[in-house]
PDB file of C-alpha atoms in Angstrom:
ATOM      1  CA  ARG A 250    -163.187 -31.004 111.439  1.00  0.00           C
ATOM      2  CA  ALA A 251    -163.216 -33.458 108.589  1.00  0.00           C
ATOM      3  CA  VAL A 252    -161.110 -32.334 105.680  1.00  0.00           C
ATOM      4  CA  PHE A 253    -162.999 -32.567 102.403  1.00  0.00           C
ATOM      5  CA  GLY A 254    -160.035 -31.564 100.269  1.00  0.00           C
ATOM      6  CA  PRO A 255    -159.082 -28.361  98.505  1.00  0.00           C
ATOM      7  CA  SER A 256    -161.561 -26.304  96.572  1.00  0.00           C
ATOM      8  CA  GLY A 257    -161.250 -25.739  92.856  1.00  0.00           C
ATOM      9  CA  ALA A 258    -161.035 -27.968  89.831  1.00  0.00           C
ATOM     10  CA  PRO A 259    -159.350 -31.370  90.007  1.00  0.00           C
ATOM     11  CA  LYS A 260    -155.782 -31.484  88.762  1.00  0.00           C
ATOM     12  CA  GLU A 261    -156.509 -34.321  86.343  1.00  0.00           C
ATOM     13  CA  ALA A 262    -159.438 -34.691  84.006  1.00  0.00           C
ATOM     14  CA  LEU A 263    -162.061 -37.202  85.126  1.00  0.00           C
ATOM     15  CA  SER A 264    -164.027 -39.437  82.825  1.00  0.00           C
ATOM     16  CA  LEU A 265    -167.787 -39.025  82.840  1.00  0.00           C
ATOM     17  CA  LYS A 266    -168.309 -42.645  83.951  1.00  0.00           C
ATOM     18  CA  ASN A 267    -166.158 -42.940  87.029  1.00  0.00           C
ATOM     19  CA  LEU A 268    -166.680 -46.544  88.147  1.00  0.00           C
ATOM     20  CA  THR A 269    -163.132 -47.818  88.657  1.00  0.00           C
ATOM     21  CA  SER A 270    -161.253 -45.101  90.539  1.00  0.00           C
ATOM     22  CA  GLY A 271    -161.159 -44.635  94.297  1.00  0.00           C
ATOM     23  CA  ALA A 272    -161.761 -41.594  96.471  1.00  0.00           C
ATOM     24  CA  LEU A 273    -159.376 -38.704  96.415  1.00  0.00           C
ATOM     25  CA  ALA A 274    -156.116 -39.429  98.188  1.00  0.00           C
ATOM     26  CA  ARG A 275    -156.250 -36.454 100.601  1.00  0.00           C
ATOM     27  CA  GLY A 276    -159.933 -36.150 101.430  1.00  0.00           C
ATOM     28  CA  GLY A 277    -163.133 -35.466  99.602  1.00  0.00           C
ATOM     29  CA  PHE A 278    -165.925 -37.118  97.684  1.00  0.00           C
ATOM     30  CA  GLN A 279    -165.751 -38.867  94.373  1.00  0.00           C
ATOM     31  CA  LEU A 280    -168.872 -39.610  92.357  1.00  0.00           C
ATOM     32  CA  SER A 281    -169.747 -42.591  90.167  1.00  0.00           C
ATOM     33  CA  THR A 282    -170.584 -40.300  87.240  1.00  0.00           C
ATOM     34  CA  TYR A 283    -169.920 -36.724  86.197  1.00  0.00           C
ATOM     35  CA  ALA A 284    -172.305 -36.827  83.191  1.00  0.00           C
ATOM     36  CA  TRP A 285    -174.740 -34.339  84.773  1.00  0.00           C
ATOM     37  CA  ASN A 286    -174.704 -30.906  86.386  1.00  0.00           C
ATOM     38  CA  PHE A 287    -173.182 -32.284  89.600  1.00  0.00           C
ATOM     39  CA  ALA A 288    -171.747 -29.119  91.201  1.00  0.00           C
ATOM     40  CA  PRO A 289    -174.926 -27.932  92.998  1.00  0.00           C
ATOM     41  CA  TYR A 290    -175.681 -31.404  94.350  1.00  0.00           C
ATOM     42  CA  MET A 291    -172.045 -31.870  95.412  1.00  0.00           C
ATOM     43  CA  ALA A 292    -172.150 -28.601  97.369  1.00  0.00           C
ATOM     44  CA  TYR A 293    -175.404 -29.697  99.027  1.00  0.00           C
ATOM     45  CA  LEU A 294    -174.000 -33.165  99.827  1.00  0.00           C
ATOM     46  CA  LYS A 295    -170.834 -31.798 101.459  1.00  0.00           C
ATOM     47  CA  ASP A 296    -172.843 -29.328 103.524  1.00  0.00           C
ATOM     48  CA  GLN A 297    -175.439 -31.930 104.542  1.00  0.00           C
ATOM     49  CA  ILE A 298    -172.831 -34.428 105.743  1.00  0.00           C
ATOM     50  CA  ASN A 299    -170.618 -31.784 107.357  1.00  0.00           C
ATOM     51  CA  ARG A 300    -173.589 -30.638 109.477  1.00  0.00           C
ATOM     52  CA  HIS A 301    -173.796 -34.174 110.900  1.00  0.00           C
ATOM     53  CA  ILE A 302    -170.136 -34.636 111.863  1.00  0.00           C
ATOM     54  CA  PHE A 303    -169.713 -34.694 115.626  1.00  0.00           C
ATOM     55  CA  PRO A 304    -166.136 -35.722 116.505  1.00  0.00           C
ATOM     56  CA  PRO A 305    -165.440 -36.925 120.034  1.00  0.00           C
ATOM     57  CA  ARG A 306    -163.872 -34.579 122.586  1.00  0.00           C
ATOM     58  CA  ALA A 307    -160.581 -36.489 122.331  1.00  0.00           C
ATOM     59  CA  PHE A 308    -160.180 -35.154 118.782  1.00  0.00           C
ATOM     60  CA  ASP A 309    -160.898 -31.577 119.904  1.00  0.00           C
ATOM     61  CA  LEU A 310    -158.175 -32.021 122.530  1.00  0.00           C
ATOM     62  CA  GLY A 311    -155.692 -33.204 119.908  1.00  0.00           C
ATOM     63  CA  LEU A 312    -155.423 -36.732 121.309  1.00  0.00           C
ATOM     64  CA  ILE A 313    -156.659 -38.801 118.340  1.00  0.00           C
ATOM     65  CA  GLU A 314    -156.520 -38.699 114.549  1.00  0.00           C
ATOM     66  CA  GLY A 315    -158.046 -40.857 111.867  1.00  0.00           C
ATOM     67  CA  LYS A 316    -158.879 -41.385 108.209  1.00  0.00           C
ATOM     68  CA  THR A 317    -161.907 -43.278 106.970  1.00  0.00           C
ATOM     69  CA  GLN A 318    -163.025 -44.281 103.487  1.00  0.00           C
ATOM     70  CA  VAL A 319    -166.688 -45.163 102.918  1.00  0.00           C
ATOM     71  CA  ARG A 320    -168.903 -45.832  99.919  1.00  0.00           C
ATOM     72  CA  PHE A 321    -172.648 -45.273  99.751  1.00  0.00           C
ATOM     73  CA  ARG A 322    -175.437 -44.924  97.220  1.00  0.00           C
ATOM     74  CA  ILE A 323    -178.067 -42.262  96.910  1.00  0.00           C
ATOM     75  CA  TYR A 324    -181.106 -43.319  94.901  1.00  0.00           C
ATOM     76  CA  ARG A 325    -183.195 -40.965  92.772  1.00  0.00           C
ATOM     77  CA  ASP A 326    -185.630 -40.335  95.651  1.00  0.00           C
ATOM     78  CA  GLY A 327    -182.792 -39.465  98.091  1.00  0.00           C
ATOM     79  CA  ARG A 328    -182.845 -42.840  99.837  1.00  0.00           C
ATOM     80  CA  LEU A 329    -179.491 -43.998 101.255  1.00  0.00           C
ATOM     81  CA  GLU A 330    -177.929 -47.431 100.801  1.00  0.00           C
ATOM     82  CA  GLY A 331    -174.883 -48.022 102.970  1.00  0.00           C
ATOM     83  CA  PRO A 332    -172.468 -46.711 103.993  1.00  0.00           C
ATOM     84  CA  GLN A 333    -169.983 -49.495 103.383  1.00  0.00           C
ATOM     85  CA  LEU A 334    -166.639 -49.173 105.180  1.00  0.00           C
ATOM     86  CA  LEU A 335    -163.765 -49.463 102.693  1.00  0.00           C
ATOM     87  CA  GLY A 336    -160.962 -48.825 105.128  1.00  0.00           C
ATOM     88  CA  PHE A 337    -159.713 -46.760 108.027  1.00  0.00           C
ATOM     89  CA  GLU A 338    -156.635 -46.001 110.038  1.00  0.00           C
ATOM     90  CA  GLY A 339    -156.325 -44.294 113.369  1.00  0.00           C
ATOM     91  CA  SER A 340    -159.002 -43.964 115.994  1.00  0.00           C
ATOM     92  CA  GLU A 341    -162.004 -46.250 115.873  1.00  0.00           C
ATOM     93  CA  MET A 342    -164.043 -43.403 117.375  1.00  0.00           C
ATOM     94  CA  LEU A 343    -163.345 -41.269 114.307  1.00  0.00           C
ATOM     95  CA  LYS A 344    -164.221 -44.179 112.033  1.00  0.00           C
ATOM     96  CA  ASN A 345    -167.590 -44.335 113.761  1.00  0.00           C
ATOM     97  CA  THR A 346    -167.958 -40.541 113.460  1.00  0.00           C
ATOM     98  CA  SER A 347    -167.466 -40.728 109.687  1.00  0.00           C
ATOM     99  CA  VAL A 348    -169.916 -43.569 109.122  1.00  0.00           C
ATOM    100  CA  LYS A 349    -172.507 -42.047 111.455  1.00  0.00           C
ATOM    101  CA  SER A 350    -172.315 -38.652 109.717  1.00  0.00           C
ATOM    102  CA  VAL A 351    -173.463 -40.259 106.450  1.00  0.00           C
ATOM    103  CA  GLU A 352    -176.240 -42.226 108.170  1.00  0.00           C
ATOM    104  CA  LEU A 353    -177.519 -39.157 110.056  1.00  0.00           C
ATOM    105  CA  SER A 354    -177.573 -37.099 106.855  1.00  0.00           C
ATOM    106  CA  ALA A 355    -180.165 -39.333 105.180  1.00  0.00           C
ATOM    107  CA  PRO A 356    -182.559 -39.109 103.572  1.00  0.00           C
ATOM    108  CA  PHE A 357    -180.849 -36.873 101.053  1.00  0.00           C
ATOM    109  CA  ARG A 358    -182.413 -34.461  98.619  1.00  0.00           C
ATOM    110  CA  ALA A 359    -183.724 -36.235  95.513  1.00  0.00           C
ATOM    111  CA  LEU A 360    -181.288 -36.428  92.623  1.00  0.00           C
ATOM    112  CA  PRO A 361    -181.990 -33.854  89.907  1.00  0.00           C
ATOM    113  CA  GLY A 362    -184.009 -34.738  86.815  1.00  0.00           C
ATOM    114  CA  ASP A 363    -180.935 -34.684  84.557  1.00  0.00           C
ATOM    115  CA  PHE A 364    -179.180 -37.393  86.610  1.00  0.00           C
ATOM    116  CA  PRO A 365    -178.404 -40.217  84.129  1.00  0.00           C
ATOM    117  CA  ASP A 366    -178.378 -43.347  86.334  1.00  0.00           C
ATOM    118  CA  ASP A 367    -180.617 -45.165  88.835  1.00  0.00           C
ATOM    119  CA  TYR A 368    -178.377 -44.121  91.751  1.00  0.00           C
ATOM    120  CA  LEU A 369    -175.355 -42.016  92.580  1.00  0.00           C
ATOM    121  CA  GLU A 370    -172.482 -43.930  94.131  1.00  0.00           C
ATOM    122  CA  VAL A 371    -170.290 -41.759  96.340  1.00  0.00           C
ATOM    123  CA  THR A 372    -166.899 -42.650  97.752  1.00  0.00           C
ATOM    124  CA  GLY A 373    -165.942 -40.421 100.636  1.00  0.00           C
ATOM    125  CA  TYR A 374    -162.624 -39.995 102.366  1.00  0.00           C
ATOM    126  CA  PHE A 375    -162.871 -38.383 105.808  1.00  0.00           C
ATOM    127  CA  ALA A 376    -159.624 -37.156 107.332  1.00  0.00           C
ATOM    128  CA  PHE A 377    -159.565 -35.931 110.917  1.00  0.00           C
ATOM    129  CA  LEU A 378    -156.103 -34.452 111.219  1.00  0.00           C
ATOM    130  CA  ILE A 379    -154.394 -32.564 114.009  1.00  0.00           C
ATOM    131  CA  MET A 380    -152.629 -29.541 112.616  1.00  0.00           C
ATOM    132  CA  ARG A 381    -149.135 -29.323 114.073  1.00  0.00           C
ATOM    133  CA  GLY A 382    -146.579 -26.574 113.795  1.00  0.00           C
ATOM    134  CA  PRO A 383    -143.228 -26.950 112.019  1.00  0.00           C
ATOM    135  CA  GLN A 384    -141.041 -29.775 113.263  1.00  0.00           C
ATOM    136  CA  PRO A 385    -137.439 -28.966 114.365  1.00  0.00           C
TER     137      PRO A 385
END
């Protein structure tokens, strides 16, 4: 499965306007602003996208790995713009899986009334990793 990163609070404080930083280094979503009650929408967003991730059989068999970084916008009415591919390494099939999962998840739930901007910009880092045992 895609790894969305560890649960819990971030290790470093984030500014409310988060326009210049990139996605988390080990997987997850990063939002353009944190100046709203984002936790419920973030939980919904992760669940919505995760329900639309369908990795190829080669990943299930442990034959391919990949990491993909994408950026997309969600407008107040839930309309999607993007996703824009920012980078990837590994299998092209898993790159396509990541991008397609965002596209298939749209339209999204409308942004809440307390959202401060015209759109939410999300940077997502999808990591499809094969868990291996200890190396000798």
